[in-house]
XYZ file of C-alpha atoms in Angstrom:
560
model
C 54.561 71.009 -22.621
C 51.654 68.815 -23.704
C 48.390 69.525 -21.914
C 46.913 66.585 -19.996
C 43.699 66.632 -22.074
C 42.668 68.189 -25.353
C 40.163 70.330 -23.484
C 40.287 74.065 -24.222
C 40.119 74.773 -20.451
C 43.371 73.085 -19.954
C 45.027 73.913 -23.370
C 44.674 77.637 -22.723
C 46.606 77.415 -19.360
C 49.833 76.571 -21.220
C 49.813 79.619 -23.543
C 52.052 82.453 -22.645
C 49.596 85.217 -23.638
C 46.930 83.447 -21.435
C 49.203 83.499 -18.393
C 50.030 87.149 -18.884
C 46.418 88.157 -19.061
C 45.110 86.642 -15.700
C 45.595 87.886 -12.231
C 47.840 86.142 -9.627
C 44.890 84.534 -7.867
C 43.823 82.809 -11.054
C 47.335 81.527 -11.596
C 47.501 80.261 -7.981
C 44.128 78.547 -8.383
C 45.149 76.856 -11.642
C 48.507 75.709 -10.082
C 46.381 74.091 -7.354
C 44.370 72.306 -9.953
C 47.548 71.155 -11.774
C 48.920 69.886 -8.423
C 45.760 67.804 -7.766
C 45.965 66.294 -11.293
C 49.666 65.542 -10.924
C 49.258 63.880 -7.490
C 46.413 61.801 -8.800
C 48.443 60.673 -11.823
C 51.313 59.696 -9.470
C 49.018 57.771 -7.247
C 47.567 55.822 -10.084
C 51.007 55.088 -11.557
C 52.203 53.766 -8.239
C 49.142 51.705 -7.640
C 48.073 53.730 -4.634
C 44.394 53.985 -5.377
C 41.463 54.001 -2.962
C 37.873 54.446 -3.183
C 37.418 58.260 -3.635
C 35.482 60.603 -1.263
C 32.247 61.428 -3.128
C 31.215 64.353 -0.848
C 32.364 66.891 -3.268
C 30.357 65.401 -6.033
C 27.226 65.479 -3.847
C 27.902 69.111 -3.024
C 28.315 70.233 -6.666
C 25.347 68.103 -7.671
C 22.955 69.755 -5.244
C 24.441 73.281 -5.922
C 23.661 73.032 -9.710
C 20.900 70.553 -10.199
C 17.751 72.771 -9.731
C 17.092 74.891 -12.666
C 14.694 77.883 -12.769
C 12.080 75.673 -14.488
C 12.560 72.933 -11.911
C 12.334 75.426 -9.035
C 8.898 76.609 -10.450
C 7.664 72.994 -10.568
C 9.235 71.952 -7.182
C 6.029 72.060 -5.175
C 4.752 69.048 -7.283
C 8.243 67.448 -7.079
C 8.350 67.829 -3.306
C 4.889 66.675 -2.661
C 5.188 63.542 -4.791
C 8.495 62.681 -3.105
C 7.001 63.104 0.466
C 4.051 61.066 -0.433
C 6.168 58.175 -1.524
C 9.124 58.449 0.999
C 7.844 60.237 4.136
C 8.685 57.282 6.233
C 12.211 57.151 5.097
C 13.214 60.745 5.671
C 15.421 60.015 8.710
C 17.194 57.295 6.882
C 17.775 59.603 3.891
C 18.931 62.468 6.082
C 21.529 60.303 7.876
C 23.072 59.087 4.635
C 25.006 62.136 3.892
C 25.461 65.897 4.351
C 27.444 67.897 1.883
C 27.445 71.506 2.993
C 24.688 72.442 0.559
C 22.747 75.703 0.302
C 22.433 77.455 3.710
C 19.701 79.750 4.804
C 22.303 82.304 5.816
C 23.627 82.612 2.186
C 20.585 81.851 0.018
C 17.073 82.878 -0.159
C 14.730 80.713 1.821
C 12.962 79.062 -1.124
C 16.345 77.840 -2.647
C 17.506 76.597 0.762
C 14.294 74.621 1.346
C 14.202 73.075 -2.117
C 17.913 72.243 -1.800
C 17.189 70.433 1.537
C 14.435 68.249 -0.039
C 16.744 67.599 -3.072
C 19.334 66.265 -0.694
C 16.992 63.736 0.751
C 16.043 62.580 -2.837
C 19.681 62.368 -3.780
C 20.632 60.447 -0.599
C 17.613 58.079 -1.231
C 18.847 57.423 -4.697
C 22.361 56.672 -3.446
C 20.965 54.293 -0.954
C 19.292 52.468 -3.846
C 15.673 53.491 -3.299
C 13.931 52.668 -6.488
C 11.478 55.682 -6.406
C 14.329 58.089 -5.715
C 16.494 56.719 -8.498
C 13.620 57.001 -10.979
C 12.842 60.582 -9.727
C 16.400 61.726 -10.175
C 16.607 60.217 -13.648
C 13.265 61.753 -14.685
C 14.210 65.196 -13.429
C 17.582 65.061 -15.228
C 15.888 63.941 -18.391
C 13.200 66.746 -18.264
C 15.221 69.748 -16.911
C 18.670 68.920 -18.219
C 17.574 67.443 -21.559
C 20.547 68.525 -23.687
C 23.087 67.153 -21.120
C 21.073 64.028 -20.688
C 20.947 63.333 -24.374
C 24.782 63.666 -24.668
C 25.454 61.660 -21.372
C 23.130 58.751 -22.239
C 25.258 57.610 -25.274
C 28.069 56.655 -22.961
C 28.703 53.265 -21.389
C 32.075 54.164 -20.090
C 33.238 57.828 -19.677
C 36.764 59.226 -19.027
C 38.016 62.457 -17.509
C 38.465 64.014 -20.884
C 34.886 63.438 -21.907
C 33.578 64.686 -18.654
C 35.485 68.019 -18.888
C 34.197 68.381 -22.426
C 30.592 67.907 -21.363
C 31.205 70.368 -18.512
C 32.272 73.343 -20.645
C 30.464 76.567 -19.897
C 29.757 79.418 -22.215
C 33.142 80.960 -21.897
C 35.225 77.873 -22.548
C 35.832 77.041 -18.883
C 34.652 74.009 -16.853
C 31.628 74.315 -14.548
C 32.222 72.440 -11.282
C 28.480 72.090 -10.850
C 28.196 70.466 -14.234
C 31.069 68.042 -13.354
C 29.433 67.046 -10.136
C 26.078 66.577 -11.832
C 27.561 64.386 -14.621
C 29.598 62.254 -12.239
C 26.652 61.789 -9.940
C 24.272 60.838 -12.732
C 26.633 58.237 -14.071
C 25.962 56.007 -11.051
C 22.085 56.323 -11.571
C 22.385 55.790 -15.434
C 24.789 52.755 -15.164
C 27.647 54.473 -16.787
C 31.054 53.181 -15.661
C 33.723 55.871 -14.884
C 37.366 55.446 -16.130
C 40.097 55.221 -13.497
C 41.429 58.610 -14.608
C 38.243 60.289 -13.375
C 39.657 59.911 -9.867
C 41.216 63.447 -9.866
C 37.738 65.050 -10.430
C 36.662 63.827 -6.984
C 39.559 65.628 -5.282
C 39.099 68.708 -7.463
C 35.343 68.947 -6.401
C 36.183 68.233 -2.819
C 38.758 71.025 -2.870
C 36.131 73.407 -4.364
C 33.677 72.372 -1.593
C 36.152 73.032 1.165
C 36.950 76.534 -0.182
C 33.255 77.333 -0.521
C 32.463 76.279 3.101
C 35.435 78.138 4.485
C 34.422 81.336 2.784
C 30.816 80.766 3.821
C 31.831 80.398 7.502
C 33.840 83.712 7.282
C 31.006 85.570 5.568
C 28.351 84.394 8.177
C 30.495 84.910 11.306
C 28.675 87.049 13.824
C 29.946 90.618 13.924
C 31.515 91.189 17.416
C 31.588 94.657 19.028
C 34.790 96.001 20.417
C 35.382 95.655 24.127
C 33.486 98.381 26.011
C 31.542 99.685 22.970
C 28.154 98.149 24.116
C 28.600 99.925 27.554
C 29.523 103.248 25.831
C 26.493 103.062 23.586
C 24.270 102.135 26.556
C 25.452 105.246 28.500
C 24.998 107.446 25.477
C 21.422 106.334 24.624
C 20.472 106.603 28.367
C 21.983 110.082 28.539
C 19.850 111.150 25.442
C 16.718 109.766 27.116
C 17.507 111.277 30.462
C 17.961 114.837 29.061
C 14.588 114.690 27.362
C 12.975 113.275 30.365
C 14.300 116.062 32.543
C 12.724 118.488 30.125
C 9.427 116.727 30.639
C 9.250 115.757 26.935
C 6.415 113.215 26.550
C 7.634 109.647 25.698
C 6.176 109.560 22.243
C 7.859 112.895 21.364
C 11.213 111.641 22.716
C 11.234 108.905 20.018
C 9.201 110.830 17.399
C 11.549 110.079 14.514
C 11.536 106.386 15.349
C 7.676 106.348 15.419
C 7.390 108.297 12.176
C 9.664 105.780 10.434
C 7.804 102.978 12.001
C 4.549 104.324 10.615
C 6.058 104.387 7.145
C 7.196 100.787 7.500
C 3.640 99.817 8.623
C 2.287 101.468 5.522
C 4.708 99.451 3.328
C 3.639 96.194 4.934
C -0.032 97.049 4.308
C 0.907 97.576 0.624
C 2.188 94.041 0.649
C -0.949 92.729 2.378
C 0.662 92.212 5.857
C -0.265 93.764 9.074
C 1.617 96.995 10.035
C 3.426 95.466 12.926
C 4.602 92.296 11.041
C 8.397 93.120 11.457
C 7.866 93.445 15.203
C 5.932 90.149 15.265
C 8.953 88.432 13.541
C 11.512 89.763 15.990
C 12.636 86.841 18.270
C 14.933 88.879 20.524
C 12.974 92.187 20.934
C 14.038 93.722 24.242
C 12.291 96.974 23.596
C 13.064 100.333 21.795
C 15.833 101.402 24.217
C 17.868 98.095 23.773
C 17.322 98.217 19.959
C 18.611 101.793 19.885
C 21.751 100.641 21.882
C 22.380 97.844 19.457
C 21.949 100.131 16.609
C 24.282 102.756 17.932
C 26.911 100.050 18.561
C 26.537 99.057 14.916
C 26.770 102.621 13.597
C 29.946 103.184 15.639
C 31.392 99.926 14.334
C 30.450 101.028 10.805
C 31.708 104.642 11.081
C 33.803 104.957 14.169
C 34.912 108.630 13.629
C 31.396 109.911 12.925
C 29.210 111.372 15.781
C 25.614 110.256 15.375
C 22.683 112.203 16.736
C 19.753 110.735 18.631
C 17.507 111.452 15.570
C 19.841 109.458 13.232
C 19.955 106.625 15.616
C 16.195 106.487 15.646
C 16.110 106.267 11.889
C 18.704 103.513 11.761
C 16.999 101.590 14.518
C 14.139 101.040 12.168
C 16.499 99.582 9.581
C 18.164 97.475 12.299
C 14.735 96.062 13.296
C 13.892 95.144 9.772
C 17.226 93.385 9.228
C 16.822 91.527 12.609
C 13.244 90.449 11.589
C 14.433 89.195 8.250
C 17.250 87.175 9.908
C 14.932 85.850 12.641
C 12.256 84.750 10.067
C 14.927 82.873 8.034
C 16.278 81.093 11.178
C 12.666 80.017 12.207
C 12.123 78.685 8.644
C 15.485 76.899 8.746
C 14.847 75.078 12.020
C 11.100 74.333 11.588
C 11.266 73.216 7.973
C 14.279 71.032 8.933
C 12.219 69.385 11.644
C 9.376 68.621 9.169
C 11.667 66.865 6.781
C 13.454 64.728 9.385
C 16.198 66.902 11.098
C 16.970 65.855 14.583
C 15.405 67.842 17.440
C 17.781 68.970 20.191
C 17.822 66.577 23.126
C 17.226 69.511 25.505
C 14.157 70.520 23.594
C 12.855 66.947 23.686
C 13.490 66.719 27.512
C 11.604 70.028 28.204
C 8.675 69.247 25.898
C 5.300 68.446 27.545
C 4.310 66.343 24.518
C 5.470 62.677 24.696
C 4.340 60.547 21.719
C 5.065 57.393 23.885
C 2.120 58.339 25.955
C -0.302 57.797 22.956
C -1.975 54.554 22.025
C -2.682 54.070 18.308
C -3.879 50.850 16.800
C -1.609 50.063 13.783
C -1.602 46.896 11.666
C 1.571 44.860 11.872
C 3.962 45.652 9.062
C 6.802 43.523 7.836
C 10.170 45.275 8.308
C 11.661 46.722 5.216
C 14.990 45.632 4.062
C 17.611 48.320 4.305
C 19.468 48.711 0.888
C 23.272 48.638 0.812
C 24.961 52.126 0.652
C 26.381 52.812 -2.849
C 30.048 53.632 -3.022
C 31.782 55.575 -5.835
C 32.263 53.276 -8.824
C 35.962 54.183 -9.229
C 38.173 51.417 -7.731
C 41.148 49.320 -8.330
C 42.729 46.168 -6.892
C 41.751 45.105 -3.417
C 39.433 48.115 -2.780
C 36.655 46.378 -4.619
C 36.325 43.854 -1.775
C 32.888 44.103 -0.395
C 33.989 44.234 3.192
C 36.457 47.019 2.425
C 33.866 49.183 0.507
C 31.286 48.475 3.172
C 33.651 49.766 5.812
C 34.423 52.892 3.637
C 30.719 53.643 3.261
C 30.153 53.266 6.958
C 33.041 55.637 7.750
C 31.802 58.188 5.202
C 28.410 58.019 6.737
C 29.885 58.720 10.191
C 31.923 61.503 8.767
C 28.817 63.121 7.253
C 26.948 62.890 10.606
C 29.930 64.539 12.354
C 30.031 67.328 9.739
C 26.312 68.091 10.344
C 26.894 67.936 14.085
C 29.844 70.174 13.969
C 28.043 72.748 11.724
C 25.060 72.768 14.206
C 27.293 73.136 17.213
C 29.308 75.877 15.440
C 26.123 77.850 14.752
C 24.966 77.311 18.350
C 28.243 78.475 19.676
C 28.434 81.566 17.524
C 24.833 82.455 18.424
C 25.456 81.752 22.096
C 28.665 83.666 22.170
C 27.044 86.695 20.498
C 24.148 86.659 23.061
C 26.494 85.948 25.905
C 28.775 89.001 25.191
C 25.729 91.211 24.959
C 24.274 89.735 28.298
C 27.626 89.923 29.946
C 27.742 93.617 29.152
C 24.266 94.078 30.578
C 25.177 92.218 33.748
C 28.367 94.190 34.314
C 26.454 97.416 33.855
C 23.662 96.178 36.281
C 26.327 95.260 38.924
C 28.064 98.576 38.542
C 24.883 100.560 38.706
C 23.754 98.497 41.748
C 27.062 99.399 43.571
C 26.534 102.964 42.625
C 23.002 102.929 43.771
C 23.889 101.456 47.167
C 26.548 104.123 47.716
C 24.000 106.857 46.681
C 21.504 105.478 49.071
C 24.073 105.539 51.918
C 24.872 109.066 50.909
C 21.239 110.095 50.811
C 20.608 108.624 54.180
C 23.588 110.398 55.673
C 22.605 113.586 54.024
C 19.114 113.452 55.705
C 20.722 113.591 59.064
C 22.807 116.556 60.428
C 26.570 115.888 60.752
C 27.062 114.156 64.090
C 29.346 116.045 66.483
C 32.904 114.836 66.198
C 34.829 114.386 69.292
C 37.747 116.762 68.771
C 39.991 114.704 71.120
C 39.654 111.685 68.829
C 40.281 113.524 65.499
C 44.171 113.233 65.723
C 43.945 109.476 66.155
C 41.495 109.184 63.282
C 43.690 111.271 61.025
C 46.652 109.156 61.887
C 44.659 105.781 61.215
C 43.593 106.950 57.694
C 46.642 108.899 56.689
C 48.499 106.011 54.998
C 45.364 104.743 53.235
C 45.359 104.941 49.375
C 42.378 107.340 49.189
C 41.325 109.357 46.107
C 39.182 112.449 46.521
C 37.433 113.602 43.332
C 35.802 117.019 43.269
C 35.434 119.784 45.897
C 36.464 123.470 45.955
C 40.095 124.153 45.667
C 40.324 125.662 49.163
C 38.717 122.544 50.621
C 41.078 120.320 48.715
C 44.065 122.302 49.922
C 43.050 121.683 53.562
C 42.814 117.936 52.878
C 46.288 117.889 51.156
C 47.850 119.452 54.176
C 46.409 116.886 56.405
C 46.921 113.941 54.121
C 49.701 114.526 51.568
C 49.706 110.898 50.521
C 46.160 110.973 49.264
C 45.380 111.784 45.613
C 43.291 114.914 45.355
C 41.854 115.347 41.907
C 40.657 118.717 40.554
C 37.600 118.819 38.339
C 39.424 120.080 35.318
C 41.676 117.046 35.409
C 38.907 114.871 33.862
C 40.201 115.990 30.295
C 43.460 114.145 30.907
C 42.049 111.259 33.096
C 43.542 107.796 32.566
C 43.125 104.518 34.361
C 46.762 104.453 35.572
C 46.183 107.203 38.041
C 43.819 105.019 40.031
C 45.760 101.825 40.098
C 46.367 100.321 43.452
C 44.030 102.714 45.247
C 41.811 101.373 48.084
C 38.844 103.641 47.747
C 37.536 106.623 45.685
C 35.307 109.361 47.129
C 33.208 111.724 45.096
C 32.490 115.244 46.570
C 28.863 115.655 45.397
C 28.440 119.317 46.100
C 31.181 120.296 43.789
C 31.579 118.054 40.798
C 30.061 118.312 37.209
C 28.458 115.483 35.283
C 31.209 115.178 32.733
C 33.844 114.712 35.332
C 31.782 112.225 37.235
C 31.052 110.096 34.110
C 34.876 109.911 33.223
C 35.934 108.953 36.631
C 33.072 106.584 37.498
C 33.774 104.663 34.261
C 37.474 104.022 35.440
C 36.333 103.122 38.857
C 33.932 100.439 37.431
C 36.647 99.203 35.149
C 39.175 98.836 37.940
C 36.528 97.487 40.290
C 37.579 99.979 43.030
C 35.334 100.645 45.990
C 33.844 104.064 46.007
C 31.554 106.414 48.066
C 30.233 109.925 48.254
C 31.113 112.921 50.499
C 28.598 115.624 51.039
C 30.087 117.548 53.927
C 32.570 120.419 53.531
C 33.496 120.011 57.197
C 36.938 118.534 57.340
C 36.214 116.775 60.689
C 33.109 115.095 59.413
C 34.957 113.916 56.313
C 37.698 112.447 58.425
C 35.106 110.801 60.670
C 33.138 109.295 57.750
C 36.281 107.842 56.072
C 37.587 106.545 59.413
C 34.246 104.814 60.053
C 34.252 103.211 56.539
C 37.948 102.315 56.189
C 39.073 101.444 59.667
C 36.193 100.540 62.049
């Protein structure tokens, strides 16, 4: 089979030994490339050709245009661009979004420079003379070898682009392909019609990259109930030390020791000791940070039992990672606003500042003419009609706007979902603890008063009224439990040792659960109260061993 081009990248794909030495994923990828090429060839042969989508070209151009040397010089480049085009930033921003470097997957410096380069690139595509000259100058200076090769062409075909895009190992660099195709429009080089498959190839690579990026930056979600479990564990550790009258600073000694070391490291870098804490945007105190850390640890190693000392150590690490992420987020938003990103409408509505309330004397200026949006130079037949190309350009612009909007909304949704789940867990815990507190207060009030004398004549009627109620009694001495079983055989009486085999099914359909406080241990109580909360079953406390008083209390609460 004859390879479609005389390029080594494609020639090697048709050699048997080459196929044998690559993994299945590589074969799958190359088949996909071959499919794109074949489909494009069929489209051109049938005359089914439209103006290509240039988004992938823009993506690859931005991903591979800034060299290390250009990055070093970028402060000069950026300042000169802003000096000449500051008033056009919004227009440039709206011209196109390509899914370029994200703050979540790149270091802040690269992401910032890439954001500014996108504005320069969009300005050049819109026909801005300064941006076109800037792009050409940067290409000539920082991609000198490639520029000297490309400038010789007046017309270029796919084979020649692939040849210029070869990397050091004989393959083709997508970034180089995108850079070359993008620069052709600025250097006045016409693309041959067989270049059309390159657009689809680069769009496909862009889609795969963005899909993988979304997966890699998805918020880690905790399993249901894990956050509540970790809250109980941290509170139990703190409560045990509090009962022993351990001073607060000694309770979290390991955390504070590590914090001192972090502070020392910050001083070594010339920052204040508390700088990581300053950068935390969602710091809800040491207790909450420890809960979050323990949840992360149990997600990381679910079978390992972590000690309070280990959690304190890892909490310092969690704080540092959270501070790093919060700092990047703040840079992302604020740098974006400075270079023309739209501010959320809700933030504008809530702002006290209103520029319309200001009066500034400005000389009248003539309105600037808006240049026509450039469309990809590959076309055939009717697609060269100005009205058709203009419509495609407008649709592409709207698509880019929607992509930016969708990415923003997706990030907001993921962030809100992450915060919402954590908040929901706190709310549920608060509501459960509130119900428990109310029941304990009622019990405490009743305990402060001696058992009221029960009218013996009314006890049989009370017993009959509550006998068919679906009551659960947890705790109490075995003799006391046996007396209740004789009177109320339909009730579920749970012995303390049964907490080891406790499950939620045994409490299904029950009307109320009572804990006998004078004869129950902490472990049993924790197990059962967790199920009661999960099933949302009303509960209360019994403090009297007098059967008549117990009957009267339950009668008062369940019948009257």
